[in-house]
Tab-separated table of C-alpha atoms in Angstrom:
chain	number	residue	atom	x	y	z
A	2	MET	CA	34.026	25.681	-54.715
A	3	ARG	CA	37.766	26.367	-54.582
A	4	HIS	CA	37.769	29.312	-52.147
A	5	LEU	CA	35.196	31.395	-50.286
A	6	LEU	CA	36.364	34.979	-50.632
A	7	SER	CA	33.130	36.909	-51.166
A	8	ALA	CA	29.387	36.432	-50.841
A	9	ALA	CA	29.361	37.180	-54.573
A	10	ASP	CA	31.029	33.783	-55.093
A	11	LEU	CA	27.713	32.120	-54.199
A	12	ASP	CA	24.563	31.852	-56.290
A	13	ALA	CA	21.159	30.969	-54.844
A	14	ALA	CA	21.595	27.230	-55.401
A	15	GLY	CA	25.077	27.176	-53.895
A	16	THR	CA	23.942	29.189	-50.895
A	17	THR	CA	20.951	26.931	-50.307
A	18	SER	CA	23.195	23.866	-50.540
A	19	LEU	CA	25.526	25.284	-47.873
A	20	LEU	CA	22.609	26.209	-45.607
A	21	ASP	CA	21.009	22.773	-46.013
A	22	LEU	CA	24.301	21.095	-45.195
A	23	GLY	CA	24.583	23.423	-42.218
A	24	GLU	CA	21.312	22.015	-40.903
A	25	GLU	CA	22.875	18.549	-40.920
A	26	MET	CA	25.985	19.871	-39.230
A	27	ALA	CA	23.856	21.560	-36.558
A	28	LEU	CA	22.711	18.129	-35.436
A	29	VAL	CA	26.284	17.423	-34.332
A	30	GLN	CA	26.058	20.265	-31.789
A	31	GLY	CA	23.367	18.370	-29.919
A	32	ARG	CA	25.331	15.124	-29.659
A	33	PRO	CA	27.194	14.025	-26.522
A	34	VAL	CA	30.232	13.328	-28.737
A	35	LYS	CA	30.574	16.181	-31.219
A	36	LYS	CA	32.697	14.525	-33.894
A	37	LEU	CA	32.450	13.571	-37.549
A	38	PRO	CA	35.370	11.802	-39.277
A	39	ALA	CA	34.890	13.724	-42.530
A	40	LEU	CA	38.126	15.752	-42.518
A	41	ARG	CA	40.409	13.367	-40.688
A	42	GLY	CA	43.980	13.881	-41.906
A	43	ARG	CA	43.282	17.400	-43.173
A	44	THR	CA	45.052	20.442	-41.720
A	45	ILE	CA	43.394	23.836	-41.343
A	46	VAL	CA	45.235	26.992	-40.266
A	47	ASN	CA	43.332	29.910	-38.756
A	48	LEU	CA	45.508	32.926	-39.566
A	49	PHE	CA	44.141	35.970	-37.751
A	50	PHE	CA	45.758	39.392	-38.004
A	51	GLU	CA	42.878	41.030	-36.083
A	52	ASP	CA	41.288	40.233	-32.731
A	53	SER	CA	38.331	37.869	-32.781
A	54	THR	CA	36.244	35.801	-30.372
A	55	ARG	CA	33.269	34.424	-32.292
A	56	THR	CA	34.774	33.882	-35.721
A	57	ARG	CA	38.045	32.338	-34.624
A	58	SER	CA	36.578	30.069	-31.952
A	59	SER	CA	33.769	28.896	-34.253
A	60	PHE	CA	36.181	28.089	-37.084
A	61	GLU	CA	38.344	26.194	-34.606
A	62	LEU	CA	35.365	24.220	-33.312
A	63	ALA	CA	34.135	23.600	-36.861
A	64	GLY	CA	37.447	22.120	-37.933
A	65	LYS	CA	37.888	20.030	-34.790
A	66	TRP	CA	34.344	18.666	-34.860
A	67	LEU	CA	35.060	17.516	-38.421
A	68	SER	CA	38.216	15.779	-37.098
A	69	ALA	CA	40.663	18.069	-38.913
A	70	ASP	CA	43.925	19.164	-37.332
A	71	VAL	CA	43.503	22.872	-36.537
A	72	ILE	CA	46.319	25.336	-35.906
A	73	ASN	CA	45.686	28.898	-34.712
A	74	ILE	CA	48.154	31.644	-35.618
A	75	SER	CA	47.704	35.272	-34.614
A	76	ALA	CA	49.788	38.299	-35.534
A	77	LYS	CA	50.789	38.702	-31.904
A	78	GLY	CA	53.372	36.073	-31.129
A	79	SER	CA	54.146	35.269	-34.773
A	80	SER	CA	56.896	36.514	-37.087
A	81	VAL	CA	54.510	39.267	-38.222
A	82	SER	CA	55.459	41.109	-35.021
A	83	LYS	CA	59.075	40.972	-36.256
A	84	GLY	CA	58.195	42.658	-39.533
A	85	GLU	CA	57.408	39.656	-41.755
A	86	SER	CA	55.205	40.519	-44.734
A	87	LEU	CA	51.794	39.023	-45.445
A	88	ARG	CA	53.179	37.241	-48.504
A	89	ASP	CA	56.004	35.616	-46.590
A	90	THR	CA	53.702	34.617	-43.742
A	91	VAL	CA	51.019	32.927	-45.844
A	92	LEU	CA	53.515	31.235	-48.173
A	93	THR	CA	55.564	29.963	-45.236
A	94	VAL	CA	52.484	28.379	-43.663
A	95	ALA	CA	51.181	27.038	-46.987
A	96	SER	CA	54.550	25.449	-47.777
A	97	MET	CA	54.149	23.217	-44.728
A	98	GLY	CA	51.473	21.260	-46.575
A	99	VAL	CA	48.289	22.624	-45.029
A	100	ASP	CA	44.972	22.063	-46.794
A	101	ALA	CA	43.047	25.231	-45.952
A	102	MET	CA	43.743	28.669	-44.561
A	103	VAL	CA	41.136	30.817	-42.814
A	104	VAL	CA	42.355	34.412	-43.073
A	105	ARG	CA	41.282	37.528	-41.202
A	106	HIS	CA	43.189	40.696	-42.016
A	107	MET	CA	42.785	44.427	-41.550
A	108	ALA	CA	43.464	45.078	-45.255
A	109	SER	CA	40.635	44.657	-47.748
A	110	GLY	CA	41.542	42.061	-50.369
A	111	ALA	CA	44.171	40.203	-48.311
A	112	PRO	CA	42.520	36.743	-48.582
A	113	LEU	CA	42.101	37.193	-52.360
A	114	GLN	CA	45.757	38.129	-52.678
A	115	ALA	CA	46.756	35.061	-50.670
A	116	ALA	CA	44.692	32.844	-52.976
A	117	ARG	CA	46.436	34.394	-55.999
A	118	TRP	CA	49.878	33.770	-54.516
A	119	PHE	CA	48.966	30.127	-53.888
A	120	ALA	CA	47.708	29.734	-57.455
A	121	ASP	CA	50.845	31.330	-58.901
A	122	LEU	CA	53.041	28.829	-57.051
A	123	GLY	CA	50.778	25.827	-57.674
A	124	LEU	CA	49.896	25.425	-53.983
A	125	GLY	CA	46.515	23.744	-53.567
A	126	VAL	CA	45.515	25.592	-50.415
A	127	HIS	CA	41.862	26.554	-50.017
A	128	VAL	CA	41.259	30.063	-48.651
A	129	VAL	CA	38.321	31.254	-46.574
A	130	ASN	CA	37.825	34.961	-45.989
A	131	ALA	CA	37.120	35.417	-42.271
A	132	GLY	CA	36.834	39.191	-42.654
A	133	ASP	CA	39.082	41.549	-44.608
A	134	GLY	CA	39.130	45.196	-43.608
A	135	THR	CA	35.871	46.920	-44.510
A	136	HIS	CA	35.375	44.668	-47.533
A	137	GLU	CA	33.531	41.419	-46.747
A	138	HIS	CA	32.792	38.655	-44.237
A	139	PRO	CA	30.996	35.940	-46.250
A	140	THR	CA	30.636	33.290	-43.541
A	141	GLN	CA	28.973	35.853	-41.269
A	142	ALA	CA	26.421	36.519	-44.005
A	143	LEU	CA	25.865	32.770	-44.377
A	144	LEU	CA	25.232	32.265	-40.675
A	145	ASP	CA	22.908	35.276	-40.622
A	146	ALA	CA	20.953	33.781	-43.541
A	147	PHE	CA	20.907	30.394	-41.787
A	148	THR	CA	19.483	31.968	-38.617
A	149	LEU	CA	16.887	34.057	-40.456
A	150	ARG	CA	15.822	31.121	-42.633
A	151	ARG	CA	15.083	29.072	-39.530
A	152	HIS	CA	13.133	31.982	-38.043
A	153	PHE	CA	11.068	32.589	-41.181
A	154	ARG	CA	10.365	28.880	-41.643
A	155	ALA	CA	9.097	28.643	-38.070
A	156	GLN	CA	6.692	31.500	-38.818
A	157	GLU	CA	5.455	29.741	-41.971
A	158	ASP	CA	5.006	26.334	-40.368
A	159	GLY	CA	2.108	24.529	-42.017
A	160	ARG	CA	1.914	26.788	-45.066
A	161	PRO	CA	2.952	25.561	-48.530
A	162	GLU	CA	6.490	26.777	-49.184
A	163	ASP	CA	7.182	28.892	-52.241
A	164	PRO	CA	10.226	27.681	-54.221
A	165	GLN	CA	12.033	30.931	-53.350
A	166	ALA	CA	10.842	30.951	-49.734
A	167	PRO	CA	11.503	31.767	-47.030
A	168	PHE	CA	13.256	34.989	-48.168
A	169	ALA	CA	11.008	35.962	-51.073
A	170	GLY	CA	9.128	39.125	-50.191
A	171	ARG	CA	10.893	39.538	-46.852
A	172	ARG	CA	12.214	42.979	-45.945
A	173	ILE	CA	15.345	43.122	-43.803
A	174	ALA	CA	16.767	46.340	-42.378
A	175	VAL	CA	20.517	46.680	-41.851
A	176	VAL	CA	21.097	49.594	-39.502
A	177	GLY	CA	24.092	51.635	-38.439
A	178	ASP	CA	27.714	51.934	-39.464
A	179	ILE	CA	27.469	50.764	-43.082
A	180	THR	CA	30.654	52.542	-44.145
A	181	HIS	CA	32.993	50.425	-42.035
A	182	SER	CA	30.964	47.198	-42.040
A	183	ARG	CA	32.191	44.168	-43.993
A	184	VAL	CA	29.175	42.334	-42.556
A	185	ALA	CA	26.801	44.779	-44.251
A	186	ARG	CA	28.426	44.323	-47.656
A	187	SER	CA	28.296	40.527	-47.513
A	188	ASN	CA	24.741	40.500	-46.192
A	189	VAL	CA	23.526	42.840	-48.923
A	190	LEU	CA	24.951	40.520	-51.583
A	191	LEU	CA	23.745	37.271	-50.040
A	192	LEU	CA	20.273	38.383	-48.968
A	193	ALA	CA	19.626	39.892	-52.398
A	194	THR	CA	20.742	36.606	-53.980
A	195	LEU	CA	18.214	34.760	-51.808
A	196	GLY	CA	15.390	37.094	-52.852
A	197	ALA	CA	15.088	39.368	-49.826
A	198	GLN	CA	14.618	43.131	-49.995
A	199	VAL	CA	17.364	44.897	-48.049
A	200	VAL	CA	16.871	48.334	-46.515
A	201	LEU	CA	19.951	50.219	-45.303
A	202	VAL	CA	19.305	52.711	-42.509
A	203	ALA	CA	22.102	55.059	-41.476
A	204	PRO	CA	23.037	58.708	-41.168
A	205	PRO	CA	24.526	60.055	-44.417
A	206	THR	CA	27.999	60.183	-42.841
A	207	LEU	CA	27.934	56.394	-42.334
A	208	LEU	CA	26.877	55.458	-45.858
A	209	PRO	CA	29.740	54.437	-48.173
A	210	ALA	CA	30.442	55.986	-51.533
A	211	GLY	CA	28.707	54.122	-54.345
A	212	VAL	CA	25.859	52.798	-52.199
A	213	ASP	CA	23.413	54.021	-54.858
A	214	GLY	CA	24.608	51.149	-57.029
A	215	TRP	CA	23.892	48.469	-54.418
A	216	PRO	CA	20.718	46.333	-54.686
A	217	VAL	CA	19.166	48.064	-51.681
A	218	GLU	CA	16.780	50.771	-50.545
A	219	VAL	CA	18.451	53.522	-48.509
A	220	ARG	CA	16.596	55.316	-45.705
A	221	ASP	CA	17.593	57.630	-42.868
A	222	ASP	CA	14.525	57.395	-40.593
A	223	LEU	CA	14.780	54.292	-38.399
A	224	ASP	CA	11.422	54.837	-36.706
A	225	ALA	CA	9.623	54.827	-40.065
A	226	VAL	CA	11.371	51.629	-41.182
A	227	LEU	CA	10.954	49.409	-38.114
A	228	GLY	CA	7.265	48.751	-38.688
A	229	GLU	CA	7.885	47.735	-42.317
A	230	VAL	CA	10.507	45.000	-41.916
A	231	ASP	CA	10.576	41.330	-40.955
A	232	ALA	CA	14.018	41.541	-39.351
A	233	VAL	CA	16.375	44.257	-38.197
A	234	MET	CA	20.137	43.750	-38.135
A	235	MET	CA	21.959	46.226	-35.930
A	236	LEU	CA	25.615	46.897	-36.757
A	237	ARG	CA	28.369	47.712	-34.317
A	238	VAL	CA	29.632	51.276	-34.396
A	239	GLN	CA	33.270	50.633	-35.301
A	240	ARG	CA	34.926	53.463	-33.461
A	241	GLU	CA	38.377	51.902	-33.915
A	242	ARG	CA	38.081	52.521	-37.686
A	243	MET	CA	36.846	56.104	-37.335
A	244	SER	CA	39.293	58.965	-37.628
A	245	GLY	CA	36.804	61.813	-37.939
A	246	GLY	CA	33.483	63.057	-36.634
A	247	TYR	CA	30.924	60.694	-38.152
A	248	PHE	CA	28.267	61.748	-35.609
A	249	PRO	CA	28.218	64.471	-32.931
A	250	THR	CA	28.092	62.298	-29.782
A	251	PRO	CA	27.349	58.663	-28.892
A	252	ARG	CA	24.159	59.854	-27.179
A	253	GLU	CA	22.909	61.536	-30.347
A	254	TYR	CA	23.696	58.419	-32.371
A	255	THR	CA	21.637	56.285	-29.984
A	256	VAL	CA	18.731	58.717	-30.146
A	257	GLY	CA	18.690	58.609	-33.933
A	258	TYR	CA	19.809	55.081	-34.806
A	259	GLY	CA	19.943	52.904	-31.686
A	260	LEU	CA	17.490	50.060	-31.108
A	261	THR	CA	16.250	51.339	-27.770
A	262	ARG	CA	13.580	49.979	-25.436
A	263	ALA	CA	11.089	52.507	-26.817
A	264	ARG	CA	11.740	51.397	-30.399
A	265	LEU	CA	10.948	47.755	-29.623
A	266	GLY	CA	7.297	48.748	-29.668
A	267	LEU	CA	7.614	49.904	-33.284
A	268	LEU	CA	8.624	46.472	-34.567
A	269	ARG	CA	6.173	44.153	-36.269
A	270	PRO	CA	4.995	41.203	-34.155
A	271	GLY	CA	7.464	38.370	-34.725
A	272	ALA	CA	10.177	40.597	-36.203
A	273	ALA	CA	13.673	39.254	-35.599
A	274	ILE	CA	16.512	41.218	-34.009
A	275	CYS	CA	20.053	40.352	-35.131
A	276	HIS	CA	23.537	41.639	-34.388
A	277	PRO	CA	26.814	40.153	-35.692
A	278	GLY	CA	28.656	41.044	-32.483
A	279	PRO	CA	30.463	42.212	-30.552
A	280	MET	CA	27.756	44.543	-29.278
A	281	ASN	CA	28.132	48.036	-27.883
A	282	ARG	CA	25.235	47.771	-25.448
A	283	GLY	CA	23.718	51.157	-24.850
A	284	LEU	CA	25.021	52.564	-28.132
A	285	GLU	CA	23.594	50.815	-31.204
A	286	ILE	CA	21.458	48.359	-29.206
A	287	SER	CA	19.934	48.451	-25.743
A	288	ALA	CA	20.096	45.589	-23.280
A	289	ASP	CA	16.297	45.328	-23.539
A	290	ALA	CA	16.540	44.727	-27.294
A	291	ALA	CA	19.560	42.403	-27.148
A	292	ASP	CA	17.916	40.193	-24.532
A	293	SER	CA	14.335	40.389	-25.812
A	294	ALA	CA	12.222	37.445	-26.943
A	295	GLY	CA	12.719	38.472	-30.578
A	296	SER	CA	16.494	38.503	-30.338
A	297	LEU	CA	18.315	35.892	-32.439
A	298	ILE	CA	21.793	37.011	-31.397
A	299	LEU	CA	22.754	33.824	-29.555
A	300	ASP	CA	21.157	31.776	-32.340
A	301	GLN	CA	23.553	33.522	-34.722
A	302	VAL	CA	26.507	32.492	-32.568
A	303	ALA	CA	25.362	28.868	-32.488
A	304	ALA	CA	24.760	28.898	-36.240
A	305	GLY	CA	28.326	30.065	-36.813
A	306	VAL	CA	29.777	26.675	-35.943
A	307	ALA	CA	27.351	24.698	-38.111
A	308	VAL	CA	27.698	26.995	-41.112
A	309	ARG	CA	31.486	27.059	-40.925
A	310	MET	CA	31.501	23.265	-40.664
A	311	SER	CA	29.466	23.249	-43.874
A	312	VAL	CA	31.893	25.601	-45.629
A	313	LEU	CA	34.989	23.628	-44.604
A	314	TYR	CA	33.288	20.366	-45.558
A	315	GLN	CA	32.436	21.641	-49.027
A	316	LEU	CA	35.875	23.151	-49.631
A	317	LEU	CA	37.855	20.127	-48.536
A	318	GLY	CA	35.882	17.572	-50.505
A	319	GLY	CA	33.708	16.049	-47.835
A	320	ALA	CA	30.498	16.320	-49.853
A	321	ASP	CA	29.428	14.910	-53.175
A	322	GLU	CA	28.151	17.051	-56.058
A	323	SER	CA	24.676	17.292	-54.572
A	324	GLY	CA	26.095	18.543	-51.277
A	325	ALA	CA	25.025	15.388	-49.387
A	326	LEU	CA	27.194	14.028	-46.613
A	327	ARG	CA	29.258	10.990	-47.413
């Protein structure tokens, strides 16, 4: 794997290898000394043009726990604020001899373009897409799959595991602002690759053009769907990306598409509740749902470090061909 730019870059075997390696990396989180020497001498730059808490801090922890040197650069405080272009910024940083660049940008396709510039100039910098506009967020999809796989395996404890398990036959609802969600796009691709059935639930105004060609089922009645799925993933309403009237009022959105206290009773027993964060409590998800026994939201956060350790380890040559640690 040269770069990780899209969930489409991963097939089922490659995804499973990353998730399995993530399980080994998760063991590091429970150690008193959270360090592996795998990437000692490597340099990773986190280049973030958008605000972030979970993604940036987890990539920083992932790199440091693998003993890499990690540098954080944000648009605020860098030459970007003086008018420097994306091309000049990424090539300037790459020319310093860094090994990998984790890029978050408000423009869809920015990490791919950076990878192309590096290839054109013969720079061997690995690129990880940490979220580009409304396009994709592949490591978020990986950590969501990691969290759900653990949940489904716990439910199947003691049963013989199907080769495609634990996602085969599972139905997962992704609910809310699909139009502006890079998380939704990556999750649709990755969960379908793993054999899950994805159901998108949203008002028509928050469904993107071309959704009919996605490998999903599209519904608009959340109440009817909740009793049919094994997990529900609530998406943040991205009001900062909205320039028009996508729904009448926040209250009406919550009534139609929020995971409220009343709707918790419609879920199947054991159904998982996920949210990529940050949450708008009281809008797309209630406090009762976010803090309920079925919520995996904090598990997702914890999984982010392990999964991103796995990705960096694979990209920078810390694993053999089978994906085993060495």
